[in-house]
Short mmCIF file of C-alpha atoms and ligand atoms in Angstrom, two decimals:
data_model
loop_
_atom_site.label_atom_id
_atom_site.label_comp_id
_atom_site.label_asym_id
_atom_site.label_seq_id
_atom_site.Cartn_x
_atom_site.Cartn_y
_atom_site.Cartn_z
CA MET Z 1 0.13 0.19 0.00
CA LYS Z 2 1.17 3.75 -0.91
CA LYS Z 3 1.45 6.10 1.78
CA LYS Z 4 -0.34 9.28 0.97
CA LEU Z 5 2.44 12.15 1.29
CA GLN Z 6 1.82 14.33 4.16
CA VAL Z 7 4.01 17.00 2.48
CA GLU Z 8 4.62 18.05 -1.11
CA ALA Z 9 7.60 16.49 -2.72
CA ILE Z 10 10.37 18.71 -3.73
CA ALA Z 11 12.56 18.67 -6.91
CA HIS Z 12 15.85 19.68 -5.51
CA GLY Z 13 17.14 20.53 -1.76
CA THR Z 14 16.98 18.78 1.39
CA VAL Z 15 14.68 17.01 3.52
CA ILE Z 16 15.05 16.95 7.27
CA ASP Z 17 13.21 13.90 8.76
CA HIS Z 18 12.58 12.24 11.94
CA VAL Z 19 12.69 15.53 13.84
CA PRO Z 20 10.83 14.89 17.30
CA ALA Z 21 7.81 16.76 17.41
CA GLY Z 22 8.10 20.25 18.97
CA GLN Z 23 11.55 20.53 17.69
CA GLY Z 24 10.69 21.88 13.81
CA ILE Z 25 10.20 25.38 14.84
CA LYS Z 26 13.27 25.41 16.99
CA ILE Z 27 15.42 24.09 13.91
CA LEU Z 28 13.87 26.70 11.55
CA LYS Z 29 14.95 29.41 14.08
CA PHE Z 30 18.38 28.04 14.59
CA PHE Z 31 19.34 28.00 11.21
CA GLN Z 32 17.39 30.98 10.55
CA LEU Z 33 15.84 29.11 7.50
CA SER Z 34 13.14 31.33 7.22
CA ALA Z 35 15.65 34.30 6.46
CA ALA Z 36 16.47 32.75 3.31
CA GLN Z 37 14.76 33.14 -0.20
CA GLU Z 38 14.13 29.41 -0.81
CA ARG Z 39 10.64 28.18 -0.26
CA ILE Z 40 10.37 25.94 2.86
CA THR Z 41 7.70 23.19 3.85
CA VAL Z 42 7.28 22.28 7.39
CA GLY Z 43 5.26 19.50 8.68
CA LEU Z 44 4.28 19.43 12.22
CA ASN Z 45 3.39 16.76 14.46
CA LEU Z 46 3.27 14.22 11.51
CA PRO Z 47 2.26 10.59 12.41
CA SER Z 48 5.32 8.40 12.29
CA GLY Z 49 6.10 4.90 12.62
CA GLU Z 50 9.36 4.93 14.87
CA GLN Z 51 8.35 8.02 16.78
CA GLN Z 52 4.56 8.80 18.14
CA GLN Z 53 4.78 12.17 16.05
CA LYS Z 54 7.40 13.72 13.82
CA ASP Z 55 8.11 17.28 12.53
CA LEU Z 56 9.65 17.50 9.10
CA ILE Z 57 11.19 20.07 7.02
CA LYS Z 58 11.81 20.35 3.38
CA VAL Z 59 14.21 23.38 2.01
CA GLU Z 60 14.15 24.02 -1.57
CA ASN Z 61 17.36 24.56 -3.72
CA THR Z 62 19.74 24.08 -0.39
CA VAL Z 63 22.16 21.53 0.54
CA PHE Z 64 23.51 21.51 4.45
CA ASP Z 65 27.11 20.60 4.47
CA GLU Z 66 27.80 17.77 7.14
CA ASN Z 67 28.96 20.35 9.80
CA GLN Z 68 25.76 22.25 9.66
CA ALA Z 69 23.64 19.27 9.38
CA ASN Z 70 25.36 17.96 12.56
CA GLN Z 71 24.61 21.18 14.50
CA LEU Z 72 20.87 19.64 14.26
CA ALA Z 73 21.85 16.91 16.44
CA LEU Z 74 21.84 19.06 19.22
CA PHE Z 75 18.07 19.21 18.78
CA ALA Z 76 16.97 16.27 16.93
CA PRO Z 77 19.60 13.36 17.60
CA ASN Z 78 17.89 10.82 15.35
CA ALA Z 79 17.08 13.11 12.42
CA THR Z 80 17.81 12.01 8.94
CA ILE Z 81 18.92 14.27 6.33
CA ASN Z 82 17.86 13.35 2.71
CA VAL Z 83 19.52 15.40 -0.34
CA ILE Z 84 17.01 15.48 -3.01
CA GLU Z 85 17.76 15.89 -6.94
CA ASP Z 86 15.14 15.56 -9.49
CA PHE Z 87 12.79 14.20 -6.82
CA GLU Z 88 15.01 11.26 -6.03
CA VAL Z 89 16.94 10.66 -2.71
CA VAL Z 90 20.54 11.05 -3.67
CA ARG Z 91 22.08 10.99 -0.52
CA LYS Z 92 20.69 9.97 2.97
CA PHE Z 93 22.65 10.24 6.20
CA HIS Z 94 22.00 10.18 9.95
CA VAL Z 95 23.15 13.56 12.06
CA SER Z 96 25.75 13.00 14.76
CA THR Z 97 26.71 15.63 17.27
CA PRO Z 98 29.49 17.97 16.22
CA GLU Z 99 32.42 18.31 18.70
CA GLN Z 100 32.59 21.98 18.39
CA VAL Z 101 29.66 24.61 17.51
CA LYS Z 102 30.93 28.04 16.77
CA GLY Z 103 29.17 31.16 16.74
CA VAL Z 104 25.88 29.83 17.26
CA PHE Z 105 25.04 30.20 20.76
CA ALA Z 106 25.48 32.80 23.35
CA CYS Z 107 27.28 31.63 26.44
CA PRO Z 108 24.83 31.32 29.37
CA ASN Z 109 27.56 32.72 31.60
CA SER Z 110 26.75 36.34 31.78
CA ASN Z 111 30.26 37.27 32.98
CA CYS Z 112 32.01 35.37 30.18
CA ILE Z 113 34.14 37.58 28.11
CA SER Z 114 32.71 36.25 24.92
CA HIS Z 115 29.64 38.70 25.24
CA ASN Z 116 31.68 41.99 25.09
CA GLU Z 117 34.28 40.87 22.29
CA PRO Z 118 34.09 41.10 18.54
CA ILE Z 119 34.30 37.27 18.56
CA ASP Z 120 32.34 34.09 18.06
CA SER Z 121 31.32 31.93 21.00
CA ASN Z 122 32.69 28.64 20.88
CA PHE Z 123 31.65 25.42 22.45
CA TYR Z 124 32.86 21.88 22.85
CA VAL Z 125 30.29 19.43 23.11
CA ARG Z 126 30.79 16.50 25.24
CA HIS Z 127 28.74 13.55 25.83
CA GLN Z 128 28.22 12.67 29.79
CA GLN Z 129 26.09 9.80 30.56
CA GLN Z 130 22.68 10.05 28.44
CA ASP Z 131 22.94 14.14 28.14
CA ILE Z 132 25.20 16.47 25.93
CA LYS Z 133 27.02 19.19 27.75
CA LEU Z 134 28.57 22.30 26.10
CA LYS Z 135 31.66 23.47 27.48
CA CYS Z 136 32.78 26.90 26.79
CA HIS Z 137 36.03 27.49 25.03
CA TYR Z 138 36.42 30.81 26.71
CA CYS Z 139 35.13 30.84 30.37
CA GLU Z 140 35.66 26.82 30.60
CA LYS Z 141 32.18 26.48 32.07
CA SER Z 142 30.03 23.43 31.24
CA PHE Z 143 26.45 23.67 30.72
CA ASP Z 144 23.30 21.87 29.81
CA ARG Z 145 21.65 22.01 26.40
CA SER Z 146 18.41 23.21 28.25
CA LEU Z 147 20.44 26.34 29.43
CA PHE Z 148 20.95 27.78 26.15
CA SER Z 149 17.99 30.15 25.73
CA GLU Z 150 18.34 29.87 21.85
CA LEU Z 151 16.92 26.37 22.21
CA ASP Z 152 13.71 27.25 23.67
CA MET W 1 65.39 22.15 20.55
CA ASN W 2 62.86 24.42 22.68
CA ASN W 3 61.55 23.53 25.89
CA PRO W 4 57.90 22.75 25.22
CA LEU W 5 56.73 26.00 27.05
CA TYR W 6 58.80 28.42 24.92
CA GLN W 7 56.59 31.11 23.65
CA LYS W 8 53.61 29.45 24.89
CA HIS W 9 50.59 30.82 26.66
CA ILE W 10 49.62 29.74 30.15
CA ILE W 11 45.79 30.16 30.59
CA SER W 12 44.61 27.22 32.44
CA ILE W 13 45.94 24.36 34.31
CA PRO W 14 44.15 21.40 32.36
CA ASP W 15 46.17 23.00 29.45
CA LEU W 16 49.50 21.55 30.86
CA SER W 17 50.82 17.97 30.84
CA ARG W 18 52.41 16.33 33.67
CA GLN W 19 55.93 16.91 31.98
CA GLU W 20 55.08 20.55 31.61
CA LEU W 21 53.98 20.87 35.44
CA GLU W 22 57.25 18.89 36.40
CA LEU W 23 59.31 21.28 34.53
CA ILE W 24 57.74 24.15 35.99
CA VAL W 25 58.35 23.02 39.20
CA ASP W 26 62.06 21.88 38.62
CA THR W 27 62.72 25.21 37.10
CA ALA W 28 61.17 27.05 40.15
CA GLN W 29 63.64 24.97 42.41
CA SER W 30 66.75 25.75 40.27
CA ILE W 31 65.99 29.55 40.27
CA LYS W 32 65.35 29.53 44.01
CA GLN W 33 68.92 27.90 44.72
CA GLN W 34 70.67 29.81 41.73
CA PRO W 35 68.96 33.03 41.24
CA ARG W 36 69.02 34.19 37.72
CA PRO W 37 69.37 38.15 37.84
CA GLU W 38 70.42 38.53 34.19
CA LEU W 39 67.90 36.04 32.62
CA LEU W 40 65.39 38.52 31.21
CA LYS W 41 67.86 41.53 30.47
CA ASN W 42 66.72 43.90 27.99
CA LYS W 43 63.18 42.39 28.26
CA VAL W 44 59.82 44.04 28.68
CA VAL W 45 56.87 42.28 30.48
CA ALA W 46 53.78 43.98 30.63
CA SER W 47 51.67 43.84 33.73
CA CYS W 48 48.01 44.36 32.98
CA PHE W 49 45.50 44.27 35.93
CA PHE W 50 42.12 45.07 34.59
CA GLU W 51 41.00 44.47 37.94
CA ALA W 52 43.08 45.09 41.23
CA SER W 53 44.90 42.34 43.01
CA THR W 54 47.48 43.79 44.74
CA ARG W 55 49.36 40.50 45.95
CA THR W 56 49.31 38.85 42.56
CA ARG W 57 50.58 41.86 40.96
CA LEU W 58 53.38 42.45 43.42
CA SER W 59 54.33 38.72 43.06
CA PHE W 60 54.59 39.13 39.43
CA GLU W 61 56.43 42.17 38.98
CA THR W 62 58.99 41.03 41.84
CA ALA W 63 59.32 37.99 39.49
CA VAL W 64 60.22 40.14 36.55
CA GLN W 65 62.83 42.29 38.32
CA ARG W 66 64.51 39.48 40.09
CA LEU W 67 65.08 38.23 36.58
CA GLY W 68 66.29 41.53 35.29
CA GLY W 69 63.34 42.62 33.16
CA SER W 70 61.30 45.54 33.32
CA VAL W 71 57.65 46.24 33.84
CA ILE W 72 55.29 48.33 32.03
CA GLY W 73 51.52 48.29 32.91
CA PHE W 74 48.70 49.37 34.96
CA ALA W 75 47.36 48.25 38.39
CA ASP W 76 43.70 48.68 38.14
CA GLY W 77 42.32 48.63 34.50
CA GLY W 78 38.97 50.38 35.60
CA ASN W 79 41.07 53.67 36.14
CA THR W 80 42.92 53.40 33.14
CA SER W 81 41.87 55.28 29.74
CA LEU W 82 41.53 51.57 28.73
CA GLY W 83 38.49 51.20 30.98
CA LYS W 84 37.17 54.46 30.60
CA LYS W 85 37.30 54.63 26.82
CA GLY W 86 35.41 51.50 26.48
CA GLU W 87 37.81 49.83 24.28
CA THR W 88 37.57 46.33 23.65
CA LEU W 89 40.06 43.77 25.27
CA VAL W 90 41.00 42.59 21.74
CA ASP W 91 42.23 45.98 20.58
CA SER W 92 44.23 46.56 23.83
CA VAL W 93 45.83 43.11 23.81
CA LYS W 94 46.85 43.96 20.17
CA VAL W 95 48.34 47.12 21.20
CA ILE W 96 49.79 45.87 24.61
CA SER W 97 51.54 42.87 23.06
CA SER W 98 53.04 45.04 20.29
CA TYR W 99 55.06 47.02 23.27
CA SER W 100 56.23 43.98 25.10
CA ASP W 101 57.75 40.49 25.07
CA ALA W 102 55.16 38.87 27.24
CA PHE W 103 52.17 39.99 29.49
CA PHE W 104 50.47 38.66 32.16
CA MET W 105 46.65 39.80 33.01
CA ARG W 106 44.03 39.67 35.68
CA HIS W 107 40.69 40.46 34.42
CA PRO W 108 37.27 40.42 36.16
CA GLN W 109 35.73 38.22 33.38
CA GLU W 110 35.90 34.76 32.90
CA GLY W 111 37.48 33.52 29.69
CA ALA W 112 39.41 37.27 29.19
CA ALA W 113 42.72 35.60 29.18
CA ARG W 114 42.27 32.63 26.57
CA LEU W 115 40.51 35.63 24.45
CA ALA W 116 43.88 37.66 25.05
CA SER W 117 45.97 34.61 24.10
CA GLU W 118 44.12 34.11 20.75
CA PHE W 119 45.18 37.99 19.77
CA SER W 120 48.60 38.50 21.42
CA SER W 121 51.58 38.22 19.35
CA VAL W 122 53.63 37.34 22.66
CA PRO W 123 52.89 34.96 25.49
CA VAL W 124 50.09 35.56 27.81
CA VAL W 125 50.02 34.36 31.32
CA ASN W 126 46.58 34.41 33.12
CA GLY W 127 46.65 35.87 36.66
CA GLY W 128 43.31 35.22 37.35
CA ASP W 129 40.06 35.76 34.98
CA GLY W 130 36.99 36.11 36.92
CA SER W 131 36.12 33.02 38.88
CA ASN W 132 37.63 30.77 36.35
CA GLN W 133 41.45 30.15 36.53
CA HIS W 134 44.50 31.50 38.31
CA PRO W 135 47.23 29.14 37.26
CA THR W 136 50.14 30.59 38.62
CA GLN W 137 48.46 30.11 42.32
CA THR W 138 48.23 26.41 41.36
CA LEU W 139 52.11 26.11 40.14
CA LEU W 140 53.29 27.94 43.37
CA ASP W 141 51.28 25.42 45.41
CA LEU W 142 52.68 22.44 43.48
CA PHE W 143 56.07 23.74 43.81
CA THR W 144 55.91 24.05 47.66
CA ILE W 145 54.27 20.52 47.94
CA TYR W 146 57.21 19.27 45.89
CA GLU W 147 59.63 21.43 47.76
CA THR W 148 58.10 20.04 51.23
CA GLN W 149 57.47 16.41 50.23
CA GLY W 150 60.44 15.72 47.51
CA SER W 151 57.85 14.50 45.11
CA LEU W 152 54.44 14.82 43.83
CA GLU W 153 53.66 11.47 43.64
CA GLY W 154 50.78 9.44 45.41
CA LEU W 155 50.58 11.94 48.48
CA LYS W 156 47.43 12.16 50.55
CA VAL W 157 46.00 15.57 50.47
CA ALA W 158 43.41 17.11 52.29
CA PHE W 159 41.35 20.21 51.09
CA VAL W 160 39.47 22.40 53.82
CA GLY W 161 36.98 25.14 53.66
CA ASP W 162 34.92 26.75 50.68
CA LEU W 163 35.66 23.96 48.17
CA LYS W 164 32.78 25.24 46.19
CA TYR W 165 33.96 28.70 45.14
CA GLY W 166 37.71 28.24 45.44
CA ARG W 167 39.22 27.84 42.25
CA THR W 168 42.66 27.44 43.31
CA VAL W 169 41.42 24.04 45.06
CA HIS W 170 39.83 23.11 41.85
CA SER W 171 42.89 23.46 39.83
CA LEU W 172 45.42 22.08 42.48
CA THR W 173 42.81 19.12 42.40
CA GLN W 174 43.30 18.58 38.60
CA ALA W 175 46.85 19.06 38.64
CA LEU W 176 47.76 16.79 41.69
CA SER W 177 45.43 14.08 40.03
CA LEU W 178 47.87 13.68 37.15
CA PHE W 179 50.50 12.62 39.84
CA GLY W 180 47.97 9.82 41.51
CA CYS W 181 47.48 11.76 44.55
CA GLU W 182 44.67 10.57 46.93
CA PHE W 183 42.09 13.39 48.41
CA TYR W 184 39.97 14.15 51.10
CA PHE W 185 37.52 17.03 50.98
CA ILE W 186 36.38 18.56 54.30
CA ALA W 187 33.69 21.10 53.55
CA PRO W 188 30.26 22.26 54.92
CA LYS W 189 27.65 21.00 52.53
CA ALA W 190 26.79 24.12 51.49
CA LEU W 191 30.60 24.50 49.91
CA ALA W 192 31.07 20.93 48.70
CA MET W 193 33.42 20.82 45.58
CA PRO W 194 31.33 21.22 42.38
CA ASP W 195 30.22 18.12 40.47
CA TYR W 196 32.15 18.73 37.63
CA ILE W 197 35.29 18.16 39.52
CA ILE W 198 33.89 14.96 41.15
CA GLU W 199 32.95 13.79 37.67
CA GLU W 200 36.38 14.28 36.59
CA LEU W 201 37.90 12.41 39.35
CA ASN W 202 35.37 9.66 39.13
CA GLU W 203 36.27 9.47 35.22
CA ARG W 204 40.02 9.27 35.89
CA GLU W 205 39.55 6.70 38.79
CA ILE W 206 41.12 8.74 41.20
CA THR W 207 40.69 8.04 45.12
CA TYR W 208 39.00 10.82 47.15
CA SER W 209 36.80 10.69 50.15
CA LEU W 210 34.31 13.37 51.84
CA HIS W 211 34.63 14.46 55.72
CA ASP W 212 32.91 16.48 58.19
CA SER W 213 35.93 17.26 60.44
CA ILE W 214 39.64 17.89 59.94
CA GLU W 215 40.19 15.46 62.70
CA GLU W 216 38.89 12.48 61.20
CA VAL W 217 41.63 12.31 58.64
CA VAL W 218 44.37 14.79 59.78
CA ASN W 219 46.69 11.86 61.15
CA GLU W 220 47.02 10.50 58.01
CA LEU W 221 47.73 13.27 55.64
CA ASP W 222 51.01 14.47 53.74
CA ILE W 223 49.24 17.83 52.74
CA LEU W 224 46.38 20.03 54.54
CA TYR W 225 45.38 22.56 52.26
CA MET W 226 43.12 25.32 54.01
CA THR W 227 41.02 27.86 52.63
CA ARG W 228 39.19 30.76 53.77
CA VAL W 229 35.50 30.46 54.58
CA GLN W 230 33.81 33.46 53.92
CA LYS W 231 31.54 34.28 56.98
CA GLU W 232 29.04 36.15 54.87
CA ARG W 233 27.88 32.85 53.31
CA PHE W 234 26.61 31.69 56.77
CA ASP W 235 23.98 32.87 59.41
CA GLU W 236 25.62 33.20 62.81
CA THR W 237 24.69 29.76 64.31
CA GLU W 238 25.76 28.06 61.55
CA TYR W 239 29.15 29.79 61.16
CA GLN W 240 29.76 29.14 64.93
CA HIS W 241 28.89 25.21 64.11
CA MET W 242 31.05 25.08 61.29
CA LYS W 243 34.07 26.85 63.01
CA SER W 244 34.38 23.74 65.64
CA SER W 245 34.85 21.47 62.41
CA PHE W 246 36.66 23.46 59.84
CA ILE W 247 39.18 25.39 61.75
CA LEU W 248 42.77 24.35 62.47
CA ARG W 249 44.21 24.41 65.93
CA ALA W 250 47.50 23.38 67.21
CA ASN W 251 46.32 20.82 69.39
CA MET W 252 44.65 18.78 66.42
CA LEU W 253 48.11 18.12 65.38
CA GLU W 254 49.62 16.32 68.14
CA GLN W 255 49.45 12.64 66.35
CA VAL W 256 50.10 13.91 62.50
CA LYS W 257 52.86 12.50 60.27
CA ASP W 258 56.17 14.24 60.68
CA ASN W 259 56.16 15.44 56.97
CA LEU W 260 52.69 16.84 57.24
CA LYS W 261 52.61 20.61 55.69
CA ILE W 262 49.77 23.02 56.05
CA LEU W 263 49.06 25.38 53.36
CA HIS W 264 46.84 28.23 52.85
CA PRO W 265 46.64 30.60 49.75
CA LEU W 266 46.18 33.51 52.25
CA PRO W 267 44.87 35.98 53.62
CA ARG W 268 43.74 33.76 56.12
CA VAL W 269 40.80 35.01 58.49
CA ASP W 270 40.41 32.89 61.51
CA GLU W 271 40.39 29.38 59.73
CA ILE W 272 44.08 28.44 61.18
CA THR W 273 44.58 29.84 64.56
CA THR W 274 48.13 31.50 65.35
CA ASP W 275 49.27 28.85 67.52
CA VAL W 276 49.36 26.45 64.38
CA ASP W 277 52.21 29.04 63.02
CA THR W 278 54.85 28.10 65.40
CA THR W 279 54.49 24.34 64.86
CA PRO W 280 56.94 22.54 62.32
CA TYR W 281 53.80 21.92 60.03
CA ALA W 282 53.04 25.63 59.07
CA TYR W 283 54.44 26.54 55.41
CA TYR W 284 51.85 29.08 54.35
CA PHE W 285 54.38 32.09 54.57
CA GLU W 286 56.88 30.04 52.83
CA GLN W 287 54.15 29.06 50.03
CA ALA W 288 53.53 32.97 49.30
CA GLU W 289 57.05 33.57 48.85
CA ASN W 290 57.42 30.51 46.63
CA GLY W 291 54.80 32.31 44.64
CA VAL W 292 57.96 34.82 43.26
CA TYR W 293 60.11 31.58 42.16
CA ALA W 294 57.16 29.79 40.46
CA ARG W 295 56.33 32.89 38.34
CA GLN W 296 59.99 33.31 37.76
CA ALA W 297 60.01 29.78 36.62
CA LEU W 298 56.99 30.57 34.06
CA LEU W 299 58.44 33.54 32.73
CA ALA W 300 61.91 32.16 32.23
CA LEU W 301 60.49 28.97 30.40
CA ILE W 302 57.90 31.11 28.50
CA MET W 303 60.66 33.85 27.26
CA THR W 304 63.93 32.08 27.02
CA ASN W 305 65.40 28.66 26.20
CA GLU W 306 67.74 28.51 29.24
CA PHE W 307 65.67 25.63 31.08
CA GLY W 308 64.65 22.38 29.95
CA ALA W 309 65.94 22.25 26.65
CA GLN W 310 68.21 20.19 24.80
ZN1 ZN N 401 31.58 31.34 28.45
#
């Protein structure tokens, strides 16, 4: 039986699939996808076999490099990236957490020097038991994912 | 061949390897035994205190002068045109490093020294960045421990007092854990060692234990490292209770090991009673003096190739 597509197919671009329901909006914000000129189709709370519900994002005429894609893993550790050419998936990969995240989040430590200077923030990603911690390159403090306001 | 620290920045203790720590300690001992008044002749070292810290500054500046170098700089950045004109640290660093052969800095914000090292053309030594790191304090502590015990290997070391906010305690623990030392943490619950240090020790399978009083462990120790507990963090009854467990008095030292040495980063308030000063175990004033040798060693290593090179 052929499943009916919930979101319209795209000719060229990237499909981000298996995003946990509720994270799709954060990802849009994170990549500032909506600021780009390309057409974006977003599916929220779609039915999913593996997960109860999932979000899905299609961005036309845009291909993420591996590094960009991996930053997704901070929100959606099980996301899959599908690169589409001529309506075909030509490449499919799972994201994996990056070792470093530069210039994306502001440091939660308000006394960190990175806030006042003309530099990019810089965090090292560390796995600790089940969780992910981000350690600031400058102030050397470690933070829980949830402490980054950009993720809310 | 260069010594491994030549032209390097000294920002944070975890950046340094066991070999590098040993090289600094050996060099401090060598300079203490044989002063080198000409070593930094014709070199200019900038002393940049974006926040006042008189002891640390005097210790650094003495170290430069004892090696024959000259010092430029400022003692309180908030009062300089740098502070008043709102220049970025990045710009200040570019300029200062063009005038000097090395510089050390103290800054009220965490990460300032790391940032400076990325824009400086000469080696930067962190003299304290906010609540983050103060590596030269740790280096002088290491040198003092080595000097009193003849080794850094496998010592039993207790830390007493404010283990939560005491950054020197954190980095000294990190450094000593490279030498297989065993730790005893003695602190009121509210000032216990932070989780991230405990997690690091667990990861490295380092032996440590937590205690409620000095007396429980004092007879087993090689080093008893006392720190100041700020009265303001407690109410009066709590503070009185705490005093009985976390204050060191001479009568607690009757059965300790002969080689025990008591250290304290100073200034002390009342966590070590003055009757301890005359016991053979007190070593905190020598420790403060060693700050100059440790800083001399560091400057000698980062600015010249005289030590540890082959
Ligand atoms: Zn930071």
